[in-house]
Amino acid sequence: MNKNLVSRLNVIIKRLDAYFGRPFDHRMNPASVLDVLIATKLSQNTTDKSSFKAYTNLKKKFKTWEKVADADIDIIKECIKVCGLANTKARNIKLMLQQMKKNYRTLDLSFMNEYEDEKIYAEFLQYEGIGVKTISCVLIFALGRDAFPVDTHVHRVLNRLGIAKTMTPVKTFELMKDIIPEGKKYELHSNLIKFGRNICRSNNPLCSVCFLYDFCRFKEKKLFRKRIAPLKTAENNFIILENI
Ligand code: SF4
């Protein structure tokens, strides 16, 4: 393990923690495994508000995931059309629920509490449309584990900071899972998303106010430092996963 990389990462974790604080502890009130799986699938390529609306529409209409598994696909699409990609998402959700019913003879997946993390990754990767990011969310929000979902914000920020030199979020996930200190994965994930949404933004990073400027390896940071942009906090961080 690269000691210099780990020590830089530890300082970054401390500074993020000092600025954003510790995230909400989900172990006190965990959601069900299927709630998190479906909420995370709905949240792909859309806003938090839209995916939350789609999720609540589904819940109101069907009450249980068993009913969604047997539902007419057009009614599922109608419920979730607010969050985009409704055809693909409706098809994948229904197919996944039907396959799970067949594989486990139940849609109560609380037995996963007994599984090790690696077994849960292996189990869910067999379903179409479920990747390591979604499974990591299940580990955190439903099973109270410490995991590190890597979305576009997390991937971008870690590459700009020079902690990762990777082309895809999946590669970043593979790199990071072994170097984050014990018990710090979810905290780092949560704070990197807030940092990526509010400061190290994709198109217009706020390098002029960045508290990680001295650590950053982003080539254009000097250019962006000259641009004084207002520090505006993005709303609705994690609305769906914190409200299901
Ligand atoms: S200096 Fe700029 S590019 Fe680097 S981490 Fe901070 S906001 Fe992002």
mmCIF file of C-alpha atoms and ligand atoms in Angstrom:
data_model
loop_
_atom_site.group_PDB
_atom_site.id
_atom_site.type_symbol
_atom_site.label_atom_id
_atom_site.label_comp_id
_atom_site.label_asym_id
_atom_site.label_seq_id
_atom_site.Cartn_x
_atom_site.Cartn_y
_atom_site.Cartn_z
ATOM 1 C CA MET A 1 0.000 0.000 0.000
ATOM 2 C CA ASN A 2 1.319 3.483 -0.916
ATOM 3 C CA LYS A 3 1.933 5.189 2.476
ATOM 4 C CA ASN A 4 2.110 8.689 0.993
ATOM 5 C CA LEU A 5 -1.257 8.208 -0.701
ATOM 6 C CA VAL A 6 -2.830 6.948 2.519
ATOM 7 C CA SER A 7 -1.453 9.841 4.572
ATOM 8 C CA ARG A 8 -2.732 12.405 1.982
ATOM 9 C CA LEU A 9 -6.104 10.674 2.073
ATOM 10 C CA ASN A 10 -6.212 10.877 5.877
ATOM 11 C CA VAL A 11 -5.671 14.643 5.799
ATOM 12 C CA ILE A 12 -8.381 15.027 3.157
ATOM 13 C CA ILE A 13 -10.783 12.987 5.310
ATOM 14 C CA LYS A 14 -10.038 15.234 8.316
ATOM 15 C CA ARG A 15 -10.564 18.473 6.375
ATOM 16 C CA LEU A 16 -13.802 17.246 4.812
ATOM 17 C CA ASP A 17 -14.982 16.147 8.224
ATOM 18 C CA ALA A 18 -14.131 19.559 9.718
ATOM 19 C CA TYR A 19 -16.106 21.338 6.977
ATOM 20 C CA PHE A 20 -19.130 19.047 6.485
ATOM 21 C CA GLY A 21 -19.259 17.048 9.720
ATOM 22 C CA ARG A 22 -20.307 13.433 10.163
ATOM 23 C CA PRO A 23 -23.195 12.103 8.058
ATOM 24 C CA PHE A 24 -26.443 10.852 9.545
ATOM 25 C CA ASP A 25 -26.074 7.384 11.089
ATOM 26 C CA HIS A 26 -28.407 5.051 9.173
ATOM 27 C CA ARG A 27 -27.933 2.127 11.535
ATOM 28 C CA MET A 28 -30.535 3.680 13.857
ATOM 29 C CA ASN A 29 -33.326 3.432 11.298
ATOM 30 C CA PRO A 30 -32.341 1.256 8.326
ATOM 31 C CA ALA A 31 -34.528 0.957 5.230
ATOM 32 C CA SER A 32 -35.278 -2.441 3.685
ATOM 33 C CA VAL A 33 -32.847 -3.927 1.169
ATOM 34 C CA LEU A 34 -35.396 -3.697 -1.652
ATOM 35 C CA ASP A 35 -36.362 -0.124 -0.773
ATOM 36 C CA VAL A 36 -32.736 0.930 -1.168
ATOM 37 C CA LEU A 37 -32.148 -1.147 -4.313
ATOM 38 C CA ILE A 38 -35.169 0.338 -6.069
ATOM 39 C CA ALA A 39 -34.608 3.891 -4.812
ATOM 40 C CA THR A 40 -31.018 3.758 -6.071
ATOM 41 C CA LYS A 41 -32.056 2.391 -9.473
ATOM 42 C CA LEU A 42 -34.620 5.173 -9.812
ATOM 43 C CA SER A 43 -31.996 7.777 -8.914
ATOM 44 C CA GLN A 44 -29.784 6.958 -11.914
ATOM 45 C CA ASN A 45 -29.391 9.837 -14.414
ATOM 46 C CA THR A 46 -31.894 12.131 -12.731
ATOM 47 C CA THR A 47 -32.285 14.595 -9.889
ATOM 48 C CA ASP A 48 -32.936 13.694 -6.267
ATOM 49 C CA LYS A 49 -36.329 15.388 -6.377
ATOM 50 C CA SER A 50 -37.500 13.478 -9.466
ATOM 51 C CA SER A 51 -36.350 10.087 -8.239
ATOM 52 C CA PHE A 52 -37.933 10.672 -4.834
ATOM 53 C CA LYS A 53 -41.238 11.555 -6.522
ATOM 54 C CA ALA A 54 -41.047 8.414 -8.699
ATOM 55 C CA TYR A 55 -40.299 6.297 -5.625
ATOM 56 C CA THR A 56 -43.216 7.686 -3.617
ATOM 57 C CA ASN A 57 -45.534 7.265 -6.630
ATOM 58 C CA LEU A 58 -44.617 3.575 -6.809
ATOM 59 C CA LYS A 59 -45.056 3.072 -3.077
ATOM 60 C CA LYS A 60 -48.432 4.829 -3.032
ATOM 61 C CA LYS A 61 -49.761 2.918 -6.008
ATOM 62 C CA PHE A 62 -48.616 -0.597 -5.098
ATOM 63 C CA LYS A 63 -47.889 -0.597 -1.322
ATOM 64 C CA THR A 64 -45.666 -3.719 -1.643
ATOM 65 C CA TRP A 65 -42.848 -4.796 -3.978
ATOM 66 C CA GLU A 66 -44.680 -8.126 -4.480
ATOM 67 C CA LYS A 67 -47.445 -6.170 -6.211
ATOM 68 C CA VAL A 68 -44.909 -4.331 -8.379
ATOM 69 C CA ALA A 69 -43.445 -7.700 -9.448
ATOM 70 C CA ASP A 70 -46.866 -8.745 -10.777
ATOM 71 C CA ALA A 71 -47.950 -5.348 -12.087
ATOM 72 C CA ASP A 72 -48.645 -4.247 -15.640
ATOM 73 C CA ILE A 73 -45.404 -2.698 -16.934
ATOM 74 C CA ASP A 74 -47.272 0.333 -18.329
ATOM 75 C CA ILE A 75 -48.607 1.207 -14.866
ATOM 76 C CA ILE A 76 -45.085 0.989 -13.424
ATOM 77 C CA LYS A 77 -43.840 3.264 -16.235
ATOM 78 C CA GLU A 78 -46.615 5.762 -15.549
ATOM 79 C CA CYS A 79 -45.619 5.945 -11.857
ATOM 80 C CA ILE A 80 -41.937 6.552 -12.552
ATOM 81 C CA LYS A 81 -42.031 8.603 -15.758
ATOM 82 C CA VAL A 82 -41.156 11.729 -13.730
ATOM 83 C CA CYS A 83 -37.586 10.456 -13.272
ATOM 84 C CA GLY A 84 -36.752 9.669 -16.925
ATOM 85 C CA LEU A 85 -35.594 6.451 -18.611
ATOM 86 C CA ALA A 86 -38.951 5.044 -17.491
ATOM 87 C CA ASN A 87 -38.991 2.204 -20.052
ATOM 88 C CA THR A 88 -35.625 0.803 -19.003
ATOM 89 C CA LYS A 89 -36.101 1.404 -15.285
ATOM 90 C CA ALA A 90 -39.608 -0.146 -15.244
ATOM 91 C CA ARG A 91 -38.450 -3.200 -17.188
ATOM 92 C CA ASN A 92 -35.354 -3.717 -15.008
ATOM 93 C CA ILE A 93 -37.243 -3.272 -11.733
ATOM 94 C CA LYS A 94 -40.021 -5.706 -12.685
ATOM 95 C CA LEU A 95 -37.558 -8.263 -14.061
ATOM 96 C CA MET A 96 -35.344 -7.983 -10.975
ATOM 97 C CA LEU A 97 -38.306 -8.476 -8.629
ATOM 98 C CA GLN A 98 -39.525 -11.507 -10.574
ATOM 99 C CA GLN A 99 -36.050 -13.070 -10.595
ATOM 100 C CA MET A 100 -35.650 -12.457 -6.867
ATOM 101 C CA LYS A 101 -39.020 -14.049 -6.116
ATOM 102 C CA LYS A 102 -37.900 -17.105 -8.063
ATOM 103 C CA ASN A 103 -34.417 -17.234 -6.526
ATOM 104 C CA TYR A 104 -35.316 -16.583 -2.875
ATOM 105 C CA ARG A 105 -39.056 -17.484 -2.737
ATOM 106 C CA THR A 106 -39.548 -14.209 -0.886
ATOM 107 C CA LEU A 107 -38.979 -10.507 -1.392
ATOM 108 C CA ASP A 108 -38.054 -10.054 2.253
ATOM 109 C CA LEU A 109 -34.305 -9.852 1.779
ATOM 110 C CA SER A 110 -33.484 -9.283 5.450
ATOM 111 C CA PHE A 111 -31.631 -12.634 5.443
ATOM 112 C CA MET A 112 -28.828 -10.678 3.718
ATOM 113 C CA ASN A 113 -27.988 -9.322 7.187
ATOM 114 C CA GLU A 114 -26.223 -12.644 7.782
ATOM 115 C CA TYR A 115 -24.050 -12.337 4.662
ATOM 116 C CA GLU A 116 -20.521 -10.912 4.459
ATOM 117 C CA ASP A 117 -20.138 -7.809 2.265
ATOM 118 C CA GLU A 118 -18.335 -9.725 -0.512
ATOM 119 C CA LYS A 119 -21.146 -12.280 -0.703
ATOM 120 C CA ILE A 120 -23.712 -9.495 -1.035
ATOM 121 C CA TYR A 121 -21.754 -7.895 -3.909
ATOM 122 C CA ALA A 122 -21.522 -11.275 -5.662
ATOM 123 C CA GLU A 123 -25.210 -12.016 -5.087
ATOM 124 C CA PHE A 124 -26.610 -8.765 -6.473
ATOM 125 C CA LEU A 125 -24.189 -8.376 -9.386
ATOM 126 C CA GLN A 126 -26.103 -11.163 -11.143
ATOM 127 C CA TYR A 127 -29.085 -8.829 -11.699
ATOM 128 C CA GLU A 128 -29.185 -6.577 -14.752
ATOM 129 C CA GLY A 129 -28.760 -2.885 -13.989
ATOM 130 C CA ILE A 130 -27.253 -3.437 -10.514
ATOM 131 C CA GLY A 131 -23.610 -2.434 -10.092
ATOM 132 C CA VAL A 132 -21.193 -1.955 -7.221
ATOM 133 C CA LYS A 133 -22.453 1.589 -6.537
ATOM 134 C CA THR A 134 -26.028 0.407 -5.961
ATOM 135 C CA ILE A 135 -24.881 -2.531 -3.823
ATOM 136 C CA SER A 136 -22.676 -0.239 -1.738
ATOM 137 C CA CYS A 137 -25.767 1.932 -1.078
ATOM 138 C CA VAL A 138 -27.650 -1.167 0.099
ATOM 139 C CA LEU A 139 -24.793 -2.011 2.455
ATOM 140 C CA ILE A 140 -24.937 1.461 4.016
ATOM 141 C CA PHE A 141 -28.594 2.394 4.020
ATOM 142 C CA ALA A 142 -30.218 -1.015 4.584
ATOM 143 C CA LEU A 143 -27.608 -3.118 6.337
ATOM 144 C CA GLY A 144 -25.726 -0.546 8.426
ATOM 145 C CA ARG A 145 -22.319 -1.471 6.990
ATOM 146 C CA ASP A 146 -19.459 0.855 6.106
ATOM 147 C CA ALA A 147 -19.176 1.055 2.303
ATOM 148 C CA PHE A 148 -17.975 3.432 -0.381
ATOM 149 C CA PRO A 149 -20.360 4.015 -3.306
ATOM 150 C CA VAL A 150 -18.566 5.850 -6.113
ATOM 151 C CA ASP A 151 -20.733 8.121 -8.243
ATOM 152 C CA THR A 152 -19.586 10.712 -10.801
ATOM 153 C CA HIS A 153 -18.896 13.344 -8.095
ATOM 154 C CA VAL A 154 -16.747 11.028 -5.997
ATOM 155 C CA HIS A 155 -14.891 9.757 -9.089
ATOM 156 C CA ARG A 156 -14.222 13.286 -10.416
ATOM 157 C CA VAL A 157 -13.040 14.742 -7.101
ATOM 158 C CA LEU A 158 -10.686 11.859 -6.261
ATOM 159 C CA ASN A 159 -9.088 12.150 -9.701
ATOM 160 C CA ARG A 160 -8.672 15.924 -9.423
ATOM 161 C CA LEU A 161 -7.092 15.489 -6.003
ATOM 162 C CA GLY A 162 -4.699 12.912 -7.457
ATOM 163 C CA ILE A 163 -5.792 10.186 -5.056
ATOM 164 C CA ALA A 164 -7.078 8.173 -8.015
ATOM 165 C CA LYS A 165 -5.906 8.081 -11.617
ATOM 166 C CA THR A 166 -8.766 6.094 -13.030
ATOM 167 C CA MET A 167 -11.019 6.244 -16.069
ATOM 168 C CA THR A 168 -14.291 4.984 -14.552
ATOM 169 C CA PRO A 169 -16.147 5.050 -11.209
ATOM 170 C CA VAL A 170 -15.892 1.244 -11.016
ATOM 171 C CA LYS A 171 -12.079 1.439 -11.253
ATOM 172 C CA THR A 172 -12.087 4.160 -8.578
ATOM 173 C CA PHE A 173 -14.210 1.922 -6.352
ATOM 174 C CA GLU A 174 -11.748 -0.964 -6.792
ATOM 175 C CA LEU A 175 -8.796 1.272 -5.900
ATOM 176 C CA MET A 176 -10.382 2.985 -2.914
ATOM 177 C CA LYS A 177 -11.953 0.023 -1.123
ATOM 178 C CA ASP A 178 -8.581 -1.116 0.204
ATOM 179 C CA ILE A 179 -7.049 2.233 1.180
ATOM 180 C CA ILE A 180 -9.818 4.001 3.131
ATOM 181 C CA PRO A 181 -9.265 3.664 6.897
ATOM 182 C CA GLU A 182 -11.529 1.300 8.804
ATOM 183 C CA GLY A 183 -14.948 2.829 9.542
ATOM 184 C CA LYS A 184 -14.442 5.880 7.312
ATOM 185 C CA LYS A 185 -15.913 4.744 3.976
ATOM 186 C CA TYR A 186 -19.450 6.068 4.290
ATOM 187 C CA GLU A 187 -18.306 9.307 5.899
ATOM 188 C CA LEU A 188 -15.825 9.921 3.057
ATOM 189 C CA HIS A 189 -18.419 9.032 0.402
ATOM 190 C CA SER A 190 -21.005 11.385 1.888
ATOM 191 C CA ASN A 191 -18.589 14.284 2.295
ATOM 192 C CA LEU A 192 -17.061 13.868 -1.173
ATOM 193 C CA ILE A 193 -20.526 14.089 -2.725
ATOM 194 C CA LYS A 194 -21.268 17.294 -0.794
ATOM 195 C CA PHE A 195 -17.843 18.642 -1.755
ATOM 196 C CA GLY A 196 -18.359 17.685 -5.425
ATOM 197 C CA ARG A 197 -21.793 19.260 -5.587
ATOM 198 C CA ASN A 198 -20.956 22.453 -3.743
ATOM 199 C CA ILE A 199 -17.266 23.233 -4.275
ATOM 200 C CA CYS A 200 -15.433 20.940 -6.686
ATOM 201 C CA ARG A 201 -18.240 21.167 -9.221
ATOM 202 C CA SER A 202 -17.927 19.530 -12.600
ATOM 203 C CA ASN A 203 -17.945 22.621 -14.848
ATOM 204 C CA ASN A 204 -17.044 25.482 -12.590
ATOM 205 C CA PRO A 205 -15.070 24.349 -9.538
ATOM 206 C CA LEU A 206 -14.769 26.920 -6.762
ATOM 207 C CA CYS A 207 -10.980 26.660 -6.468
ATOM 208 C CA SER A 208 -10.821 30.195 -5.018
ATOM 209 C CA VAL A 209 -12.514 29.032 -1.800
ATOM 210 C CA CYS A 210 -11.382 25.419 -1.771
ATOM 211 C CA PHE A 211 -9.964 24.116 1.510
ATOM 212 C CA LEU A 212 -8.201 21.293 -0.370
ATOM 213 C CA TYR A 213 -6.416 23.586 -2.845
ATOM 214 C CA ASP A 214 -2.933 22.742 -1.555
ATOM 215 C CA PHE A 215 -3.626 19.005 -2.018
ATOM 216 C CA CYS A 216 -5.178 19.265 -5.436
ATOM 217 C CA ARG A 217 -3.432 17.995 -8.581
ATOM 218 C CA PHE A 218 -5.994 19.429 -11.028
ATOM 219 C CA LYS A 219 -4.042 21.143 -13.828
ATOM 220 C CA GLU A 220 -6.506 24.004 -14.228
ATOM 221 C CA LYS A 221 -6.859 24.876 -10.550
ATOM 222 C CA LYS A 222 -4.870 28.126 -10.931
ATOM 223 C CA LEU A 223 -7.136 29.233 -13.743
ATOM 224 C CA PHE A 224 -10.278 28.520 -11.746
ATOM 225 C CA ARG A 225 -8.796 30.144 -8.640
ATOM 226 C CA LYS A 226 -8.941 33.501 -10.433
ATOM 227 C CA ARG A 227 -12.657 33.162 -10.974
ATOM 228 C CA ILE A 228 -14.545 34.345 -7.932
ATOM 229 C CA ALA A 229 -17.852 32.527 -7.857
ATOM 230 C CA PRO A 230 -20.439 32.682 -5.064
ATOM 231 C CA LEU A 231 -20.398 29.749 -2.665
ATOM 232 C CA LYS A 232 -23.921 28.447 -3.035
ATOM 233 C CA THR A 233 -25.003 25.288 -1.263
ATOM 234 C CA ALA A 234 -26.771 22.796 -3.490
ATOM 235 C CA GLU A 235 -30.064 21.636 -2.076
ATOM 236 C CA ASN A 236 -31.407 18.153 -1.608
ATOM 237 C CA ASN A 237 -28.291 16.144 -0.968
ATOM 238 C CA PHE A 238 -29.393 12.474 -0.694
ATOM 239 C CA ILE A 239 -33.104 13.290 -0.478
ATOM 240 C CA ILE A 240 -34.154 9.857 -1.684
ATOM 241 C CA LEU A 241 -31.904 7.648 0.416
ATOM 242 C CA GLU A 242 -32.412 9.687 3.558
ATOM 243 C CA ASN A 243 -36.190 9.661 3.252
ATOM 244 C CA ILE A 244 -37.175 6.154 2.221
HETATM 245 S S1 SF4 B 1 -8.757 23.196 -5.957
HETATM 246 FE FE1 SF4 B 1 -10.458 23.240 -7.402
HETATM 247 S S2 SF4 B 1 -10.304 21.379 -8.624
HETATM 248 FE FE2 SF4 B 1 -9.011 21.137 -6.821
HETATM 249 S S3 SF4 B 1 -10.289 20.054 -5.326
HETATM 250 FE FE3 SF4 B 1 -10.504 22.222 -4.936
HETATM 251 S S4 SF4 B 1 -12.285 22.883 -6.133
HETATM 252 FE FE4 SF4 B 1 -11.631 20.870 -6.907
#
